Structure formats: structure tokens, C-alpha cells
PDB file of C-alpha atoms in Angstrom:
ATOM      1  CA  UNK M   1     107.535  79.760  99.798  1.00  0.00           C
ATOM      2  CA  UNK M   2     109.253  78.826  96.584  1.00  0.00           C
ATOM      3  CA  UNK M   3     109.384  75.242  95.349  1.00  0.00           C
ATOM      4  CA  UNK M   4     112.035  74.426  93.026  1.00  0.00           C
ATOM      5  CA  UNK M   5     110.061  71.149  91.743  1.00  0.00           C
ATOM      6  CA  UNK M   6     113.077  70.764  89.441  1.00  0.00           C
ATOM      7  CA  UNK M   7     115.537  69.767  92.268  1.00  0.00           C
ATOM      8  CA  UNK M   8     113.361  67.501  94.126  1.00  0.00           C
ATOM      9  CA  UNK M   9     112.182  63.911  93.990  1.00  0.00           C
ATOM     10  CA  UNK M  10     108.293  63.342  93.629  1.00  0.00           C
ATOM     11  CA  UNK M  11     106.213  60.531  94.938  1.00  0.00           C
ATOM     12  CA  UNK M  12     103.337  59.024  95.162  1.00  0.00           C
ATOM     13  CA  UNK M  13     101.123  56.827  97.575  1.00  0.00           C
ATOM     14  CA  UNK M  14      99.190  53.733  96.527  1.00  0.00           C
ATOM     15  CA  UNK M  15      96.073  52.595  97.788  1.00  0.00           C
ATOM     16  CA  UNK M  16      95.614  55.537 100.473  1.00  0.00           C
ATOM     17  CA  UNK M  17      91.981  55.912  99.626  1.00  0.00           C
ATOM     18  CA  UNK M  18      89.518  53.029 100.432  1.00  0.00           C
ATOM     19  CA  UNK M  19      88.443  51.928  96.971  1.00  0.00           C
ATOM     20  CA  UNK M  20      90.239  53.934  94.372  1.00  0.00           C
ATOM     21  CA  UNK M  21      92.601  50.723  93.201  1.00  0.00           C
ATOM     22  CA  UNK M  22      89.357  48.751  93.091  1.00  0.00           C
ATOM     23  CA  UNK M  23      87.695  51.445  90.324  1.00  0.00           C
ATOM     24  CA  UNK M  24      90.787  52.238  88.645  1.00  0.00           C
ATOM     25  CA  UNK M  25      90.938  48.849  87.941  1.00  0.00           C
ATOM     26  CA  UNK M  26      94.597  48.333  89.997  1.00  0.00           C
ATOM     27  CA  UNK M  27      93.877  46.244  93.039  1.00  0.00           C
ATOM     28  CA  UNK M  28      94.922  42.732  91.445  1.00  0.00           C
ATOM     29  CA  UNK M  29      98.014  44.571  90.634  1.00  0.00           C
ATOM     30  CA  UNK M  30      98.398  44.795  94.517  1.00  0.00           C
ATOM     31  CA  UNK M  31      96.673  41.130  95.550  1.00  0.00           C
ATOM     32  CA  UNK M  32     100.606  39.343  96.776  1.00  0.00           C
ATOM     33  CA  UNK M  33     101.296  42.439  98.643  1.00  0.00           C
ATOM     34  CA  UNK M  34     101.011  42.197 102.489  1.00  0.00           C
ATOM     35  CA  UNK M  35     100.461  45.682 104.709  1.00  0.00           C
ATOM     36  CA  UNK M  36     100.361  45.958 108.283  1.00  0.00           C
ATOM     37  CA  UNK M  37      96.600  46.726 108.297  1.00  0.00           C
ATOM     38  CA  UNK M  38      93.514  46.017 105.936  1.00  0.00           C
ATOM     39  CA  UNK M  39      93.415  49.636 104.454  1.00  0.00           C
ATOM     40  CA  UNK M  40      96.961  50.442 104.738  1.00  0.00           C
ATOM     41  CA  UNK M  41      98.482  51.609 101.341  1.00  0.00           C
ATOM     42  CA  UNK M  42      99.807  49.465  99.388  1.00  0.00           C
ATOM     43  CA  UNK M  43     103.438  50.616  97.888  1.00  0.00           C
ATOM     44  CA  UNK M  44     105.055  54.697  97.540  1.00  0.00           C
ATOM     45  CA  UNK M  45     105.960  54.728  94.013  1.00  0.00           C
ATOM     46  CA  UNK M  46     108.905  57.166  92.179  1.00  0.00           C
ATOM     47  CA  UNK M  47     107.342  59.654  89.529  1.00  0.00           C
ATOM     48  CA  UNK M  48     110.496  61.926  89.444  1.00  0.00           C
ATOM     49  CA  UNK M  49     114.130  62.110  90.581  1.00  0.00           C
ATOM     50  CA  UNK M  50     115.729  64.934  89.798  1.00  0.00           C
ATOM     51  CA  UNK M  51     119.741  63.275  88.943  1.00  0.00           C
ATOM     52  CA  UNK M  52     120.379  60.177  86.932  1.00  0.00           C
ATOM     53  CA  UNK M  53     122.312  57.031  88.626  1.00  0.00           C
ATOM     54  CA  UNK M  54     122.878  53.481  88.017  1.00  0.00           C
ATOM     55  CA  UNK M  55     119.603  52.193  89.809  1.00  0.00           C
ATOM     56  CA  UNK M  56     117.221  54.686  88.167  1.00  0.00           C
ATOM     57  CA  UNK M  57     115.513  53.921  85.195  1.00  0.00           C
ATOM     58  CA  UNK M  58     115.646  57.085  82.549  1.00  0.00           C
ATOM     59  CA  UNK M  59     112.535  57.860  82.116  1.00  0.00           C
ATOM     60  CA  UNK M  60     112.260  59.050  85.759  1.00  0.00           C
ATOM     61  CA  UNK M  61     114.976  62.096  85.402  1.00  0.00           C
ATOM     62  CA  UNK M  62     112.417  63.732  82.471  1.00  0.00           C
ATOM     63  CA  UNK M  63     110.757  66.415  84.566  1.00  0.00           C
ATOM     64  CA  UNK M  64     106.927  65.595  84.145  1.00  0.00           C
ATOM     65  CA  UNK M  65     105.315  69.028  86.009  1.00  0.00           C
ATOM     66  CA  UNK M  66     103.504  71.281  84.214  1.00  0.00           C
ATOM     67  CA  UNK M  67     100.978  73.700  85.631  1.00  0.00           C
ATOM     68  CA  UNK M  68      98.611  74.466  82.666  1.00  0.00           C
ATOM     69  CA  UNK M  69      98.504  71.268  80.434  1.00  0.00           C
ATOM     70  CA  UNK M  70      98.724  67.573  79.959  1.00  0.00           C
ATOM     71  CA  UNK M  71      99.968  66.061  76.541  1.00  0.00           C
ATOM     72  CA  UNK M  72      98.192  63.535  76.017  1.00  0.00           C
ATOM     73  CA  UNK M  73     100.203  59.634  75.436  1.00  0.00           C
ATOM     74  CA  UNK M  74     100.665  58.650  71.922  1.00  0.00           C
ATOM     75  CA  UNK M  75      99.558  55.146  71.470  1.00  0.00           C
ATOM     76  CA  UNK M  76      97.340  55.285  74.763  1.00  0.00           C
ATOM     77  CA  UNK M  77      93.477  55.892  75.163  1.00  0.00           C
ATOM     78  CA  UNK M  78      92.732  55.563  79.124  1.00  0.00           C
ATOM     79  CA  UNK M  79      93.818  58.398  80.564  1.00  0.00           C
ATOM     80  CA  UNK M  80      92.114  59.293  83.681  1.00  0.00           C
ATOM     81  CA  UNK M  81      92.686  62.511  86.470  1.00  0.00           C
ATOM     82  CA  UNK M  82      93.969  60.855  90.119  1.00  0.00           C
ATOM     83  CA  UNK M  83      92.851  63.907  92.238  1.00  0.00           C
ATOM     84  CA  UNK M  84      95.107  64.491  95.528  1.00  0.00           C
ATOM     85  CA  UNK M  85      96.395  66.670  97.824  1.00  0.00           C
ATOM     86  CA  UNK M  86     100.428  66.813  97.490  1.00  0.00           C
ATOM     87  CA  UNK M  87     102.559  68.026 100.568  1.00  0.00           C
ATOM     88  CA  UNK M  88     106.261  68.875 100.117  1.00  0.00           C
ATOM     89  CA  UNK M  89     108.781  67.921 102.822  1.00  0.00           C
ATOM     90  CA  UNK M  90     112.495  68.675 104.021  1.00  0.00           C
ATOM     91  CA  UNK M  91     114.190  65.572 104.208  1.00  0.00           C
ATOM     92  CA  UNK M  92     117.075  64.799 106.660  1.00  0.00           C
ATOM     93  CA  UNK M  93     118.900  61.643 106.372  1.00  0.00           C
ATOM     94  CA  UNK M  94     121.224  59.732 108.623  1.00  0.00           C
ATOM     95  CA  UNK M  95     123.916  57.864 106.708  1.00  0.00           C
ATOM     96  CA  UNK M  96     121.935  56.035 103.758  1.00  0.00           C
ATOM     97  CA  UNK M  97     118.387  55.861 105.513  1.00  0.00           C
ATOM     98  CA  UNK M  98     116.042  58.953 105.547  1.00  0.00           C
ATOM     99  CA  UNK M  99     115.721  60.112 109.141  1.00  0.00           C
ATOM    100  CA  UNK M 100     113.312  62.496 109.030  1.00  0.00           C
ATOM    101  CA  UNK M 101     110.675  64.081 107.099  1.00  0.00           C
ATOM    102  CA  UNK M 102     109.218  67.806 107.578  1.00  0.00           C
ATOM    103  CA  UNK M 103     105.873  68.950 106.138  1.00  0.00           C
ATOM    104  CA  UNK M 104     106.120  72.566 104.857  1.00  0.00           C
ATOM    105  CA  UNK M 105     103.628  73.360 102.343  1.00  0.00           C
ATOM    106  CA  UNK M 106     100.493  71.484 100.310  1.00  0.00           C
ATOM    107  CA  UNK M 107      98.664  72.199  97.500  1.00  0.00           C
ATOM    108  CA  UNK M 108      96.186  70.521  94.747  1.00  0.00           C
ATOM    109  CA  UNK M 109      98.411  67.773  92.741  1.00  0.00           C
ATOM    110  CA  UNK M 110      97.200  65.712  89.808  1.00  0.00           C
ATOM    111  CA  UNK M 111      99.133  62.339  89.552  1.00  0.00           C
ATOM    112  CA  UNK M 112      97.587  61.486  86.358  1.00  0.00           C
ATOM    113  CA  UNK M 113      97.376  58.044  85.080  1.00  0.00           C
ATOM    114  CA  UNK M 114      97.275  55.960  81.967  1.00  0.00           C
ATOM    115  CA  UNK M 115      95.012  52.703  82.787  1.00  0.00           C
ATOM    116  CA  UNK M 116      96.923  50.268  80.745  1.00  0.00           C
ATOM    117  CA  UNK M 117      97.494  46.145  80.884  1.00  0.00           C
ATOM    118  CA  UNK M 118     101.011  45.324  81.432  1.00  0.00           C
ATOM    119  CA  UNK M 119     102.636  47.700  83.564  1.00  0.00           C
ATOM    120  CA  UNK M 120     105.145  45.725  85.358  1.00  0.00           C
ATOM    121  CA  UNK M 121     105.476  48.914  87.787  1.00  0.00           C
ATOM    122  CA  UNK M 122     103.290  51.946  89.231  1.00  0.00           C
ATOM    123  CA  UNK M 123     106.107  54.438  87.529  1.00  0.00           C
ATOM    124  CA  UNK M 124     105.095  53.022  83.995  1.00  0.00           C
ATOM    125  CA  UNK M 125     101.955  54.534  83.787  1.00  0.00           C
ATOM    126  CA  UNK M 126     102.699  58.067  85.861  1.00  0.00           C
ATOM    127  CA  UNK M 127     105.814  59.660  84.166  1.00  0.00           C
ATOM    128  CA  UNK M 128     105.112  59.456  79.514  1.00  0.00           C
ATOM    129  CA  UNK M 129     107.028  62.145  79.670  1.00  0.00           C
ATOM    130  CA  UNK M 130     107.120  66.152  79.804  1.00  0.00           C
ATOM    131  CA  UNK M 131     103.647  67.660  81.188  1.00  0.00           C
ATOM    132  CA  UNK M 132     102.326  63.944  83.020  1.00  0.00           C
ATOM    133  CA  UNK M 133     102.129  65.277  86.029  1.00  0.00           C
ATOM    134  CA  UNK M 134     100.618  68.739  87.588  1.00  0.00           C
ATOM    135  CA  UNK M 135     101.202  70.185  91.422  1.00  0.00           C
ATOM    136  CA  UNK M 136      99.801  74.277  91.891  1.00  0.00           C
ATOM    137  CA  UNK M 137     101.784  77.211  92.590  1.00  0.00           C
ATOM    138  CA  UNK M 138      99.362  78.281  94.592  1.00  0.00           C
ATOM    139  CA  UNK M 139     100.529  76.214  97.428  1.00  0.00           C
ATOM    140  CA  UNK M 140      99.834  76.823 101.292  1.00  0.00           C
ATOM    141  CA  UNK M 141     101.768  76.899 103.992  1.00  0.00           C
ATOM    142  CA  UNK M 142     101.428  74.001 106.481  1.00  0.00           C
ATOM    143  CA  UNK M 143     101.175  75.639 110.459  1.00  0.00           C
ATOM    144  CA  UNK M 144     101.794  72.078 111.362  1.00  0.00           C
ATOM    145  CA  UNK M 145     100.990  68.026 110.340  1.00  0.00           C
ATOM    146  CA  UNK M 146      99.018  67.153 113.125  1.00  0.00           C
ATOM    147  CA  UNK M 147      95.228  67.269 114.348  1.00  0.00           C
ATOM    148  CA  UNK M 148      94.312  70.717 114.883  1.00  0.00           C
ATOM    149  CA  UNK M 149      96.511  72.186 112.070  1.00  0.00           C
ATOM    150  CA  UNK M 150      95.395  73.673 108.901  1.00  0.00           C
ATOM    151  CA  UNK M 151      94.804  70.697 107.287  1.00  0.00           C
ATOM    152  CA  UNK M 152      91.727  69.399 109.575  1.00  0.00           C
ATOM    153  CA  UNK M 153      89.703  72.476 107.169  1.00  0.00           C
ATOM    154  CA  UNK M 154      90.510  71.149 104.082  1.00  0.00           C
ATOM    155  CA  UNK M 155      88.615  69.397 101.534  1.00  0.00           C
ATOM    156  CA  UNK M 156      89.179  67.617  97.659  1.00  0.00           C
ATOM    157  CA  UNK M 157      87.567  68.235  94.705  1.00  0.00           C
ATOM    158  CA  UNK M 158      87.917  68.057  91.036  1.00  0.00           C
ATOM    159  CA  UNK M 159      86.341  68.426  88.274  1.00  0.00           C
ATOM    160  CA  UNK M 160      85.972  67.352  84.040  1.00  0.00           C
ATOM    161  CA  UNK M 161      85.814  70.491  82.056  1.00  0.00           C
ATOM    162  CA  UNK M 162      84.404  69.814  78.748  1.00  0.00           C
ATOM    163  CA  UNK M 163      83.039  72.240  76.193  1.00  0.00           C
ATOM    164  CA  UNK M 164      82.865  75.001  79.075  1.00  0.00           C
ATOM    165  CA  UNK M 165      81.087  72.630  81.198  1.00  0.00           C
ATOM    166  CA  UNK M 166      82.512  71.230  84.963  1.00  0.00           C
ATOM    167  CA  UNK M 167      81.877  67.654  85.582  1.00  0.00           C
ATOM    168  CA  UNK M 168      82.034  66.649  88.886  1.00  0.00           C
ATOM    169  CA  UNK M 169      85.094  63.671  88.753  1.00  0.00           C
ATOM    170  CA  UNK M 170      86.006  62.827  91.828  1.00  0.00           C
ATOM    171  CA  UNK M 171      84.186  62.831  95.480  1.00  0.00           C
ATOM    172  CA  UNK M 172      84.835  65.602  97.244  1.00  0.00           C
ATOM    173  CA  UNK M 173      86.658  64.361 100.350  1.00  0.00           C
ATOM    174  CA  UNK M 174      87.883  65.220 103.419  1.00  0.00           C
ATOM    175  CA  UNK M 175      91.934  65.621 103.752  1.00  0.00           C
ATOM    176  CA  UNK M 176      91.739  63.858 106.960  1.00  0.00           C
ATOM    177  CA  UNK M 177      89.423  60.607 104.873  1.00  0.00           C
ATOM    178  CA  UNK M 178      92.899  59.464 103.936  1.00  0.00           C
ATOM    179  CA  UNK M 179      93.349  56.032 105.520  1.00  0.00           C
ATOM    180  CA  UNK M 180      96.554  57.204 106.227  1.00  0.00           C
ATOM    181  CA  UNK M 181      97.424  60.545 107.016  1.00  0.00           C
ATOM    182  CA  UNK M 182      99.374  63.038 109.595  1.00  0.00           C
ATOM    183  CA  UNK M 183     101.955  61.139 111.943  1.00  0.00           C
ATOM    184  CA  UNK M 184     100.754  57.717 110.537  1.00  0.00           C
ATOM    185  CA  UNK M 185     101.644  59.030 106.389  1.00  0.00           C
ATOM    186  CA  UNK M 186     104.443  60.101 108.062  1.00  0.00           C
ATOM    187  CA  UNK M 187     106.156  56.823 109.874  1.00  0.00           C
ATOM    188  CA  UNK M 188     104.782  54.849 106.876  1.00  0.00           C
ATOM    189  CA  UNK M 189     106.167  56.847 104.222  1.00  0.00           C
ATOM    190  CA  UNK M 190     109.885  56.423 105.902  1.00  0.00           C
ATOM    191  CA  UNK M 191     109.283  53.161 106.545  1.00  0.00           C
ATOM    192  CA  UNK M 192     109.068  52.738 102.278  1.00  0.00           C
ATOM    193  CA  UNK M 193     111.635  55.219 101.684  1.00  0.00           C
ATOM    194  CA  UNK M 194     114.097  52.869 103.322  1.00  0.00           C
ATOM    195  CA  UNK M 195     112.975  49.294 103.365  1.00  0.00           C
ATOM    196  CA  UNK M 196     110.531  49.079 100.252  1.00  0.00           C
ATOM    197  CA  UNK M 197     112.034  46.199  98.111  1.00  0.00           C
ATOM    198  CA  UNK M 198     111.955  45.621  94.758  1.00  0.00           C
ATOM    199  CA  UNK M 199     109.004  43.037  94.366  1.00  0.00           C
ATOM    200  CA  UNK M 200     105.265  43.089  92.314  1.00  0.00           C
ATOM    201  CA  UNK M 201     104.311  47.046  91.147  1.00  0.00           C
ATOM    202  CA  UNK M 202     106.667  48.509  94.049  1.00  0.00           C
ATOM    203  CA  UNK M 203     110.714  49.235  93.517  1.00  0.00           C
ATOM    204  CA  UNK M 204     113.611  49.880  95.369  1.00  0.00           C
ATOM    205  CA  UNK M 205     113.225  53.729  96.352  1.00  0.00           C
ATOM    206  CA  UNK M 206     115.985  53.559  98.774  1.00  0.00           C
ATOM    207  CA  UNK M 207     118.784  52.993  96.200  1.00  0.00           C
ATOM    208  CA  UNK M 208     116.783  56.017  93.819  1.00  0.00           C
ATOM    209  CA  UNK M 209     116.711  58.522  96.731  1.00  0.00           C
ATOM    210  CA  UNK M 210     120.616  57.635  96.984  1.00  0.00           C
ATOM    211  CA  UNK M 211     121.826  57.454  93.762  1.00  0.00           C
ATOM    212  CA  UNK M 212     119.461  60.950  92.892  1.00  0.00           C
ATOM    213  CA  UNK M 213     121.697  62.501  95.388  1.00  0.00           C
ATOM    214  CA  UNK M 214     119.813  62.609  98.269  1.00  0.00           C
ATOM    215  CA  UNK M 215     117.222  65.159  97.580  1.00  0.00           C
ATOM    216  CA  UNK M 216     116.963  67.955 100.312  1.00  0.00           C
ATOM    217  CA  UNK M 217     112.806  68.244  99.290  1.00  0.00           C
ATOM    218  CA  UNK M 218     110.260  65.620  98.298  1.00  0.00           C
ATOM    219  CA  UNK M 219     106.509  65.836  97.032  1.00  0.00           C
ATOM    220  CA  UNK M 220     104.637  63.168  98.296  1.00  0.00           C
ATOM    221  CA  UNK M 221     100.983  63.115  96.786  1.00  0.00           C
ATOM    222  CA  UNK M 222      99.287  61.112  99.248  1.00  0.00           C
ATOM    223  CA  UNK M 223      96.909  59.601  97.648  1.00  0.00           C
ATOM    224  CA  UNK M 224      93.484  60.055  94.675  1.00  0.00           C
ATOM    225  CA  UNK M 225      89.939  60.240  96.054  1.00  0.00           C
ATOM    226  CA  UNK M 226      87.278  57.926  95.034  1.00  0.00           C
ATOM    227  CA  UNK M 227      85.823  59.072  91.498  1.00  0.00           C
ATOM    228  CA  UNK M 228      82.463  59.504  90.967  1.00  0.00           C
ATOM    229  CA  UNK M 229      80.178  57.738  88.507  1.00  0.00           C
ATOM    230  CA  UNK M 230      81.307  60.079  85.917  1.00  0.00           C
ATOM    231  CA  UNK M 231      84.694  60.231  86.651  1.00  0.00           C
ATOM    232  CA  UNK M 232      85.378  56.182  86.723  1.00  0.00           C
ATOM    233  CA  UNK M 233      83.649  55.882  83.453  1.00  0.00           C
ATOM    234  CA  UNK M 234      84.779  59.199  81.270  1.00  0.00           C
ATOM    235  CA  UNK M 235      88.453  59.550  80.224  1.00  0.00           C
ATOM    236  CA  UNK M 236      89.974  62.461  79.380  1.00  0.00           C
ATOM    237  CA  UNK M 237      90.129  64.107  75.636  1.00  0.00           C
ATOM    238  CA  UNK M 238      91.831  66.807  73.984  1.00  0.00           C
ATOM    239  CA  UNK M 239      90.708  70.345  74.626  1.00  0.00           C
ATOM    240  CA  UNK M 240      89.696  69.306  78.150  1.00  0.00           C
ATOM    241  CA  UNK M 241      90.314  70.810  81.120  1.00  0.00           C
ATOM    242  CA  UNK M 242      91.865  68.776  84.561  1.00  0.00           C
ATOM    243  CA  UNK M 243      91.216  70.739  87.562  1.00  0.00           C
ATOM    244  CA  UNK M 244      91.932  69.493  91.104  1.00  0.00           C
ATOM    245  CA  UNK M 245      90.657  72.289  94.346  1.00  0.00           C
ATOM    246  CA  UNK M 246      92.001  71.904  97.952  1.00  0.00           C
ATOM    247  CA  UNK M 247      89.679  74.244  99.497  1.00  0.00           C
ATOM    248  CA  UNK M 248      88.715  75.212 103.474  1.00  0.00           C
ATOM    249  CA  UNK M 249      85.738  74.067 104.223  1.00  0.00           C
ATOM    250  CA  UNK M 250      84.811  76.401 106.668  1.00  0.00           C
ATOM    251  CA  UNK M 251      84.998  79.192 104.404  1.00  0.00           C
ATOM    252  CA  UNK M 252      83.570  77.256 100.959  1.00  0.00           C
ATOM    253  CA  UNK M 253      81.331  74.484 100.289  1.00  0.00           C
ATOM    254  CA  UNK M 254      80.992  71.723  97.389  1.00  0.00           C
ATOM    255  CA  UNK M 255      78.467  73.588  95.970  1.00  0.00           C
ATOM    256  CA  UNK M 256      80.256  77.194  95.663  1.00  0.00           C
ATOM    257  CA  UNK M 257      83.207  75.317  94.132  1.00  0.00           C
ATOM    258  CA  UNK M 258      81.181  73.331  91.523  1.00  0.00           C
ATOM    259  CA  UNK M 259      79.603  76.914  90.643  1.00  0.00           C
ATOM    260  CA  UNK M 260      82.931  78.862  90.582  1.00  0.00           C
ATOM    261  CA  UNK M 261      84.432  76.041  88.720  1.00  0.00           C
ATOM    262  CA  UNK M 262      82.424  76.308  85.382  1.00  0.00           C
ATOM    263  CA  UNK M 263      83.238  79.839  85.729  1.00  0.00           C
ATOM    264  CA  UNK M 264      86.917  79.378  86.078  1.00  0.00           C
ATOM    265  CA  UNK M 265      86.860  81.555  88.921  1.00  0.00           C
ATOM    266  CA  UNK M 266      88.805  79.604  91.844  1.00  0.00           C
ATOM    267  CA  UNK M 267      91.861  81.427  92.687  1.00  0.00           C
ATOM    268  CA  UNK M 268      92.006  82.455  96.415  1.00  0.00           C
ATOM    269  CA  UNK M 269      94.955  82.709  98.823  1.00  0.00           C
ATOM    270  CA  UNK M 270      93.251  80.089 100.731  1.00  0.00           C
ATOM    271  CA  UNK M 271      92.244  77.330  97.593  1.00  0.00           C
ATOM    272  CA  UNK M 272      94.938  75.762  95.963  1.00  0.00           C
ATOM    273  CA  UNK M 273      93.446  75.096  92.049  1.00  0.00           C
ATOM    274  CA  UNK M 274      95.997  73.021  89.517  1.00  0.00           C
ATOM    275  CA  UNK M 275      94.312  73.873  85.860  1.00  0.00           C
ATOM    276  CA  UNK M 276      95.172  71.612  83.533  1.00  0.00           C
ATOM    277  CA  UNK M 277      94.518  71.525  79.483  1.00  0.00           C
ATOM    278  CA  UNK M 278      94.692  67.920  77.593  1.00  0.00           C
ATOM    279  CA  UNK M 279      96.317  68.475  74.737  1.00  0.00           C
ATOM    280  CA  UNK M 280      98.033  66.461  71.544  1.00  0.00           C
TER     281      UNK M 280
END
């Protein structure tokens, strides 16, 4: 299936894994907003739109993807992998309101983020710039969005490459560990499309989506796992390597991915792997 990420709009989903906003040092950015449930996320943020309009600030038109590297902020020092699976949708809308959203492909996305003081909005720290942001080619096709489909398999990993050497960065997770995922992603993620307002670290997506033209395709990444020890403490450096797996379980385990990842040796029709370089 081809993905033109240039003509779609990309988001992403706060708070969608218990405890990630609490180590990437984000929840008090989130403490005045209310959700319908205690580990609801929090706010769907814009990374990309893919037309400029009146409501959209500029630096969300500069594309951000890039497959192979990451250039590094100037002036910043925190930059950190958010490893997550990304699914892209066909969008129908009815009048000014999206109507309905279609799952029809996922793969390994990394929604990278600068940790920075200050950031009146989630947007601020996800799109410096070109090559901020990183979703695979490799990306599967999705039978359908629902228990039993070929989601239930899959699992999250990722991984610090540095000086040849993988270090494990973020837990590897279940797809399905997402406190909000399938059906419930689904009603949610509308739900934000069209009523989000413009208050705290979340914005008006409704008047983006409209003034961008009404995309016919969005990414959604839907959330980063937990990091481990290593991860929430280690930041990333030039000559790195970023490197986010969505993987079956039934056919791999952690332990054949952390092997086949310090030999760069991941690509399958059935693993989605996003490789990414750091770089000045």
C-alpha cells in the first residue's frame, strides 16, 4: 500500500501509556485537564498538516518524516526516542466534523521529543523541523481494528544504538497494553478531532483539519511505551542510532529482536523496523 505521508495530516496521542508523561517529565503539563476516565489520554496533538491556513501555525506545514535520520535541535540537549506504533486511516467527514475514521495499515513510528521547560503546547517540542519525526515503509496491512485482528500478535520495542551496541530503551509492550486502543482509540480520537478546544498543552485540531483541507489520510501514533531505566535517563547523541520494531509475537520474541538488533538484521515482511541516525 503506498502512503503519500506528504499529503496527509499526522498526529499524535498523549498520555495513552500508563506512566510515560510521569517519566518524561510531562504530567504537570496535563494536571487542569479532565478525561472521562483515570487513564484516559490526555489531549491528540498536530505534528503535521500538509496545507497552510489561517489557524495553523507555520511550523506545522514543514514536513518532519524522514526514514533514516534525525537532525538533531540546535540550541536543545534533551532529546529522547517516544517509541509507538502509528496506524494510518481514511478519513470521511460530514460537513465540518470528521465522521469516520478507517484503519488501513500500521507500522513502527518514532514521535521524537525534545524535553524542554516552556512549551506552551505538545506541537512545540515534536515538529524542529525537517527529519523530527520517523514512521517505516515497511508498513503492514491492517485485516481489521478489532480483537482478533492482526494487531492482538503484535508487540513494541526499541532500542539505543551506540558505538555498534543496542540498548534496550523502551519496554517492550504489548499493542493491545495501550490504555486506549481498537474501537475505544477510535471514538476517542473523533471525539478530539472535533471538539478538542484550545486550552493548557492541547489546540484546536478541528479548525487545522479544516483549514489543511480536509485531509483524505491521517497518521495517528497512538501513543510511546514506558522507557526503561536506560532509556528515561540516556538522551540521544550524534552518530546514534533510533530504532523502533513492531514485531509478531508469535513468530519472534524480545530476546531474538534484542539479538538481531545489534546486528542490524530486522527487516521481515512481518516486522515493521524505523532506523533512525542522530545527526548535526
Amino acid at each position: 500500500m503506498l502512503i503519500d505521508l506528504h499529503s496527509l495530516a499526522s498526529f499524535g496521542v498523549a498520555g495513552n501509556f500508563t506512566g510515560h508523561l510521569e517519566q518524561a517529565g510531562e504530567a504537570r503539563d496535563f494536571t487542569n485537564v479532565k478525561t472521562a476516565e483515570a487513564n484516559a489520554p490526555k489531549a491528540l496533538f498536530p505534528t503535521y498538516l500538509p496545507k497552510a491556513g489561517s489557524s495553523i501555525p507555520a511550523f506545522l506545514n514543514v514536513f518532519p518524516f524522514d526514514e533514516y535520520r534525525i537532525i538533531f535541535p540546535k540550541g536543545e540537549q534533551k532529546l529522547q526516542i517516544e517509541p509507538e506504533l502509528a496506524i494510518v486511516c481514511d478519513v470521511t467527514y460530514a460537513g465540518s466534523e470528521v465522521a469516520s475514521l478507517k484503519p488501513v495499515c500500521f507500522g513502527a513510528s518514532n514521535d521524537c521529543s525534545i524535553r524542554k521547560e516552556g512549551a506552551k503546547k505538545i506541537s512545540e517540542k515534536k515538529n524542529w523541523g525537517p527529519s523530527s519525526k520517523g514512521f517505516a515503509s515497511n508498513h503492514i496491512k491492517i485485516d481489521k481494528f478489532a480483537p482478533g485482528g492482526i494487531l492482538d500478535r503484535y508487540r513494541i520495542a526499541s532500542f539505543l544504538v551506540r558505538e555498534g551496541i543496542p540498548h534496550v530503551y523502551g519496554e517492550d509492550s504489548p499493542v493491545t497494553g495501550y490504555s486506549y486502543f481498537y474501537d475505544k482509540l477510535l471514538v476517542w480520537a473523533m471525539d478530539k478531532l472535533n471538539h478538542q478546544e484550545n486550552a493548557g498543552p492541547a489546540e484546536h485540531i478541528n479548525a487545522y483539519i479544516n483549514d489543511a483541507g480536509q485531509p483524505e489520510r491521517i497518521l495517528i501514533s497512538v501513543g510511546a511505551t514506558r522507557y526503561t531505566d536506560y532509556g528515561e535517563h540516556n538522551f540521544l547523541q550524534k552518530g546514534d542510532i533510533s530504532l523502533v520494531v513492531i514485531y509478531p509475537s508469535d513468530i519472534y520474541s524480545p530476546e531474538e529482536i534484542l539479538r538481531r538488533a545489534g546486528r542490524d538484521n530486522l527487516e521481515e515482511e512481518d516486522i515493521s523496523v524505523l532506523a533512525q541516525e542522530v545527526v548535526l
